[in-house]
Amino acid sequence: MNIKENYLQYFESIERDNGEIKAYKTITKDEAMKALENNDNPFPVVFADQISTKGIRTTANSKMLENYIPPFDATVVERIKEAGGVILGKTITKEFGVGETENSFGACAAVAHGDNIVGFSTGHKGFMHLGAHEYKLFAYKPTYGMISRYGIIPVASSLDRVGVLSKTFDNIPKVLNIICGKDEKDSGSFPCESNFLDLEDINLHEQRVVNLDKFGHFEDVENFFEKINIPVEKRNIEGLEYALSTYEIISSGEFATNMERFDGISFGYRSDNYNNVEELYKNSRTEGLGRSVKQKIMFGNFVLSEGNYEDFYVQALKARTMIKDNIEKLLDEVEFLIAPVSLYYTAGLNLAGLPSISIPFGEEGLLITTKAFNDKRLLEFVNKLILEIEGDSND
């Protein structure tokens, strides 16, 4: 079977099953076939519908952007295409990353449905890890700033990150080598000096690991670490219980600010039902945005308003700093933190901007994190850990 026939099989399967799996918002068969021409190293990829793709509809799953076709690629898309990536389609997301949808985990569904597909999704709270756990995938979210956010439709700018989804671990270091690094179009991006394809062989038993689980649903993972003789200490992070409420306040404030551009005048859906500019603005947003999106905007405007800003938003910023400092203080003592895949933990890691990977292992999944910019060491640890997991399953 030649390469084109292989990709035609991808699309036959996608077109047949998408009504059931609810993965794709836009299927890009024609664009993919064209991308295969003069492509020496093609590999199939999907992008969440919040990531801008030149000439391909990018809607954020919202009526507000239902006809938006970007004239440019997000930096992550540009780099993947230059390396040979062939886009199979854009996947379903929550509306603007927060609203209602038929499948919150469209990118996960697309990756799980095909062979050797790499998915790229956006995350700001931890739903990408939850979706990966549900679909038994690996999900990697690098340190904040290691992947350019240019071309990502923003939810909360200080929290938004692009993550990688794959059925196998091997794809993750490969694509990170392509997409990580400084981008002049994103002032918050950083240079990347690591070669993720050159993972060192580390001694698992010399790594200090802390288990953050405080609800007692992690016994299978705890037993496995004990079986392979990795010492694990149980500790709590002070203030982590405030992470979700802190996230809601900060993300809502940033979201309300980011959504101001969608006014029916300069950008986005425009209502036909208006008699003046005020009605145009009001009706365009009323008709173009879903209920959950409006609620988050309203809450964001509330916490940013005079009289509430100091009591809510400033306090949330202080809580974020406390949580970040406490996590980093613990990581000054140990190499890695592990926890079940749960928003209770992922929200705190997002607030701190730390790298994290979720592994399809155990009933509650396995979430692992380390210090910021220690991404390569995290991948080395996971690479060795997977060999132990595979060896244990073969016993």
XYZ file of C-alpha atoms in Angstrom:
395
model
C 0.000 0.000 0.000
C 1.453 3.390 -0.965
C 1.315 6.490 1.196
C -1.661 8.089 -0.576
C -3.706 4.906 -0.220
C -2.829 4.827 3.460
C -4.139 8.369 3.953
C -7.262 7.640 1.919
C -7.942 4.858 4.410
C -7.607 7.379 7.236
C -10.283 9.543 5.639
C -12.551 6.629 4.821
C -12.508 5.703 8.501
C -12.956 9.309 9.654
C -15.903 10.007 7.332
C -17.541 6.726 8.289
C -17.192 7.046 12.064
C -17.136 10.768 12.866
C -20.871 10.880 13.528
C -20.310 8.371 16.309
C -16.945 9.419 17.756
C -17.666 13.177 17.427
C -14.003 14.052 16.959
C -13.764 16.316 13.906
C -15.219 19.780 13.381
C -13.633 20.075 9.920
C -12.186 17.232 7.827
C -9.373 18.337 5.496
C -9.086 15.544 2.940
C -8.257 17.733 -0.072
C -5.646 19.723 1.837
C -4.070 16.513 3.158
C -3.801 14.925 -0.275
C -2.114 18.074 -1.557
C 0.261 18.112 1.434
C 1.447 14.609 0.526
C 2.918 15.859 -2.741
C 6.710 16.169 -2.557
C 6.559 15.226 1.130
C 9.453 12.948 2.073
C 8.431 12.464 5.691
C 4.630 12.671 6.071
C 2.998 11.978 9.429
C -0.695 12.414 10.331
C -1.722 15.157 12.748
C -4.864 16.849 14.041
C -5.247 20.287 15.608
C -7.893 21.449 18.048
C -10.214 24.052 16.556
C -8.715 26.810 18.725
C -5.418 26.603 16.825
C -5.257 28.790 13.705
C -4.688 26.991 10.392
C -4.122 28.975 7.208
C -6.943 28.466 4.718
C -8.766 26.022 7.013
C -11.830 27.017 9.021
C -11.002 27.706 12.677
C -14.156 28.217 14.730
C -13.293 27.585 18.400
C -16.548 25.602 18.090
C -18.546 28.830 18.316
C -21.140 30.538 16.154
C -19.091 33.687 16.746
C -16.340 32.275 14.485
C -18.353 29.853 12.348
C -17.027 31.305 9.069
C -13.554 32.354 10.180
C -10.717 31.163 7.909
C -7.338 32.392 9.204
C -4.915 33.919 6.684
C -1.987 32.525 8.705
C -0.844 29.427 10.586
C -0.219 29.294 14.311
C 3.513 28.844 14.900
C 2.980 25.276 16.123
C 1.105 24.478 12.878
C 3.757 26.146 10.736
C 6.544 24.137 12.363
C 4.693 20.832 12.096
C 3.870 21.410 8.421
C 7.487 22.286 7.660
C 8.531 18.963 9.237
C 6.097 16.978 7.052
C 2.935 16.937 9.165
C -0.253 16.221 7.203
C -3.389 17.715 8.765
C -6.326 15.294 8.808
C -8.687 17.855 10.294
C -9.638 20.265 13.050
C -11.075 18.658 16.175
C -14.069 19.583 18.300
C -13.372 21.615 21.434
C -15.440 23.286 24.105
C -16.714 26.620 22.794
C -13.755 28.979 23.200
C -12.289 26.357 25.509
C -14.993 26.793 28.160
C -18.497 26.305 26.708
C -20.840 23.489 25.813
C -19.964 20.957 23.136
C -20.898 17.516 21.876
C -17.449 16.224 22.884
C -15.026 18.107 25.120
C -12.227 15.760 24.078
C -12.387 15.886 20.273
C -8.611 15.772 19.778
C -8.353 12.774 22.106
C -11.131 10.976 20.216
C -9.388 11.626 16.890
C -6.022 10.333 18.122
C -7.596 7.263 19.732
C -9.555 6.459 16.563
C -6.556 6.308 14.198
C -3.119 4.731 14.007
C -0.058 6.794 14.896
C -1.908 10.134 14.782
C -0.428 12.968 16.836
C -2.876 15.470 18.292
C -2.324 19.062 19.355
C -4.747 20.609 21.795
C -4.879 23.672 23.995
C -5.191 23.558 27.751
C -5.475 25.949 30.660
C -6.997 23.857 33.448
C -6.330 20.173 32.847
C -9.092 18.832 30.606
C -6.525 17.619 28.076
C -5.128 15.255 30.708
C -8.651 14.159 31.664
C -9.464 13.394 28.031
C -6.220 11.492 27.570
C -7.042 9.403 30.639
C -10.524 8.632 29.303
C -9.173 7.601 25.881
C -6.043 5.876 27.278
C -3.530 8.212 25.640
C -0.336 9.966 26.625
C -0.755 13.725 27.058
C 2.189 16.074 27.468
C 1.989 19.719 28.439
C 5.415 21.435 28.334
C 6.625 24.205 30.604
C 4.716 27.433 29.947
C 6.569 29.328 27.220
C 8.347 26.387 25.605
C 5.778 26.258 22.794
C 4.701 29.481 21.101
C 1.120 30.595 21.716
C 1.056 32.675 18.527
C -2.082 31.803 16.569
C -3.889 30.213 19.508
C -7.352 31.664 20.133
C -6.828 32.687 23.771
C -8.863 31.715 26.805
C -6.594 32.807 29.640
C -3.311 34.113 28.301
C -1.236 33.398 31.411
C -2.507 29.806 31.500
C -2.982 28.754 27.856
C -0.583 26.118 26.550
C -0.391 23.769 23.583
C -0.135 20.105 24.522
C 0.640 16.913 22.619
C -1.519 13.766 22.474
C -0.427 10.325 21.301
C -1.223 6.634 21.703
C 2.486 5.980 22.185
C 5.122 7.786 24.206
C 7.693 7.758 21.378
C 5.818 10.419 19.379
C 6.013 12.987 22.170
C 9.776 13.689 22.205
C 9.785 13.591 18.392
C 7.226 16.361 17.983
C 8.547 18.394 20.921
C 11.846 18.597 19.078
C 9.927 20.194 16.197
C 7.626 22.632 17.979
C 9.548 23.858 21.035
C 11.631 27.000 20.980
C 11.682 30.773 20.833
C 9.237 32.529 18.504
C 9.601 36.224 17.723
C 5.810 36.416 17.351
C 5.322 35.387 20.999
C 7.256 37.473 23.514
C 6.430 34.918 26.215
C 8.236 32.080 24.442
C 11.671 30.778 25.417
C 14.607 29.206 23.567
C 14.803 25.429 23.790
C 18.290 23.977 24.033
C 17.299 20.378 24.776
C 17.400 17.581 22.223
C 14.382 15.505 23.185
C 15.435 12.714 20.822
C 18.533 12.094 22.939
C 17.010 10.785 26.177
C 19.555 9.576 28.709
C 19.247 6.280 30.558
C 18.572 7.314 34.151
C 18.433 5.200 37.290
C 14.830 5.215 38.491
C 15.806 4.134 41.983
C 17.930 7.234 42.533
C 15.039 9.625 41.826
C 13.204 11.194 44.744
C 9.450 11.023 44.145
C 6.571 12.493 46.139
C 2.992 11.232 45.926
C 0.464 14.076 46.241
C -2.644 11.870 46.441
C -4.739 12.753 49.480
C -7.970 10.908 48.680
C -6.776 7.281 48.803
C -7.616 6.304 45.206
C -4.071 5.670 44.023
C -3.226 2.272 45.501
C -2.471 0.507 42.195
C 0.159 3.107 41.277
C 1.584 3.154 44.806
C 1.882 -0.648 44.782
C 3.600 -0.604 41.393
C 6.219 1.934 42.483
C 6.871 -0.176 45.571
C 7.185 -3.322 43.424
C 9.862 -1.783 41.181
C 11.687 -0.318 44.199
C 11.190 3.381 43.559
C 10.976 5.076 46.970
C 7.925 7.331 47.157
C 7.177 9.750 49.955
C 3.650 11.022 50.616
C 3.353 14.789 51.075
C 0.746 17.523 50.706
C 1.155 20.944 49.105
C -0.210 23.723 51.274
C -2.833 25.762 49.441
C -3.433 23.271 46.624
C -7.049 23.004 47.761
C -7.503 26.615 46.606
C -6.170 25.956 43.097
C -9.515 25.399 41.361
C -11.177 28.513 42.794
C -8.015 30.523 42.100
C -8.008 29.240 38.532
C -11.681 30.193 38.041
C -11.142 33.779 39.150
C -7.936 34.419 37.186
C -9.033 32.602 34.033
C -12.425 34.336 34.038
C -10.847 37.774 34.347
C -8.426 37.066 31.506
C -11.166 35.441 29.414
C -13.482 38.448 29.750
C -10.664 40.709 28.562
C -9.741 38.443 25.636
C -13.370 38.170 24.512
C -13.821 41.939 24.161
C -12.579 41.734 20.554
C -15.617 39.669 19.500
C -18.030 42.567 19.205
C -19.727 42.076 15.829
C -17.964 45.176 14.527
C -14.241 44.539 14.234
C -14.284 40.748 14.449
C -16.582 37.728 14.575
C -20.272 37.042 13.958
C -22.432 40.074 13.168
C -26.133 40.130 13.966
C -28.600 41.356 11.333
C -30.947 42.459 14.102
C -29.960 45.998 15.167
C -30.899 49.650 14.814
C -27.772 51.220 16.303
C -24.216 50.336 17.295
C -25.177 49.433 20.870
C -27.776 46.927 19.621
C -25.295 45.533 17.082
C -22.757 44.863 19.824
C -25.313 43.422 22.246
C -27.168 41.212 19.744
C -24.023 39.929 18.051
C -22.686 38.643 21.373
C -26.104 37.402 22.515
C -26.624 35.394 19.329
C -23.000 34.432 18.700
C -21.937 33.125 22.105
C -23.181 30.168 24.127
C -24.491 30.270 27.672
C -21.341 29.025 29.457
C -19.160 31.485 27.556
C -21.440 34.371 28.548
C -21.427 33.229 32.172
C -17.631 33.148 32.293
C -17.436 36.608 30.712
C -19.935 37.951 33.251
C -18.024 36.439 36.160
C -14.769 37.779 34.730
C -16.193 41.282 34.454
C -17.474 40.963 38.034
C -14.066 40.061 39.518
C -12.367 42.830 37.517
C -14.917 45.504 38.404
C -14.250 48.372 40.763
C -14.994 47.277 44.301
C -14.376 43.599 43.548
C -10.930 43.691 41.937
C -8.985 43.892 45.204
C -11.211 41.411 47.042
C -11.285 38.766 44.313
C -8.740 39.157 41.529
C -5.817 40.473 43.565
C -6.416 37.822 46.235
C -6.464 35.139 43.536
C -3.137 36.400 42.182
C -1.683 36.168 45.695
C -3.071 32.636 46.060
C -1.519 31.692 42.718
C 1.879 32.917 43.883
C 1.520 30.980 47.141
C 0.580 27.741 45.334
C 3.398 28.170 42.812
C 5.955 28.900 45.543
C 4.867 25.888 47.612
C 5.067 23.516 44.642
C 8.482 24.867 43.659
C 9.715 24.613 47.263
C 8.815 20.914 47.290
C 10.487 20.401 43.911
C 13.688 21.908 45.347
C 13.770 18.851 47.635
C 12.662 16.114 45.206
C 12.800 15.378 41.469
C 9.218 14.414 40.605
C 5.658 14.683 41.889
C 3.008 12.095 41.044
C -0.770 12.258 41.429
C -3.983 10.837 39.969
C -5.261 12.531 36.806
C -7.713 14.976 38.373
C -8.500 18.680 38.055
C -7.667 18.996 41.752
C -4.004 18.528 40.815
C -3.844 19.726 37.199
C -5.261 23.167 38.047
C -2.415 23.830 40.467
C 0.237 22.671 37.993
C -1.248 24.988 35.357
C -1.164 27.938 37.734
C 2.537 27.203 38.309
C 3.290 26.749 34.581
C 5.009 23.403 35.201
C 5.484 20.601 32.665
C 3.260 17.572 33.154
C 2.554 14.253 31.507
C -0.354 11.874 32.009
C 0.204 8.173 31.399
C -2.527 5.587 30.713
C -1.741 3.512 33.786
C -3.875 2.560 36.766
C -7.529 3.229 37.482
C -7.072 6.952 38.103
C -4.280 7.472 35.577
C -0.791 8.686 36.442
C 0.134 12.385 36.349
C 3.820 13.309 36.726
C 5.423 16.737 36.987
C 8.781 18.320 37.720
C 10.447 21.737 37.822
C 9.881 24.307 35.098
C 12.187 23.796 32.091
C 13.124 20.334 33.393
C 11.092 18.829 30.546
C 13.815 16.601 29.177
C 14.467 15.049 32.586
C 10.737 14.376 32.952
C 10.673 12.597 29.595
C 13.756 10.564 30.559
C 12.049 9.462 33.766
C 8.840 8.519 31.952
C 10.724 6.738 29.166
C 12.395 4.461 31.729
C 9.196 4.076 33.755
C 7.282 2.872 30.688
C 9.831 0.091 30.183
C 9.101 -1.062 33.735
C 5.337 -0.863 33.147
C 5.610 -2.878 29.935
C 7.860 -5.420 31.620
C 5.418 -5.776 34.501
C 2.462 -6.323 32.138
C 4.407 -9.066 30.335
C 5.187 -10.969 33.543
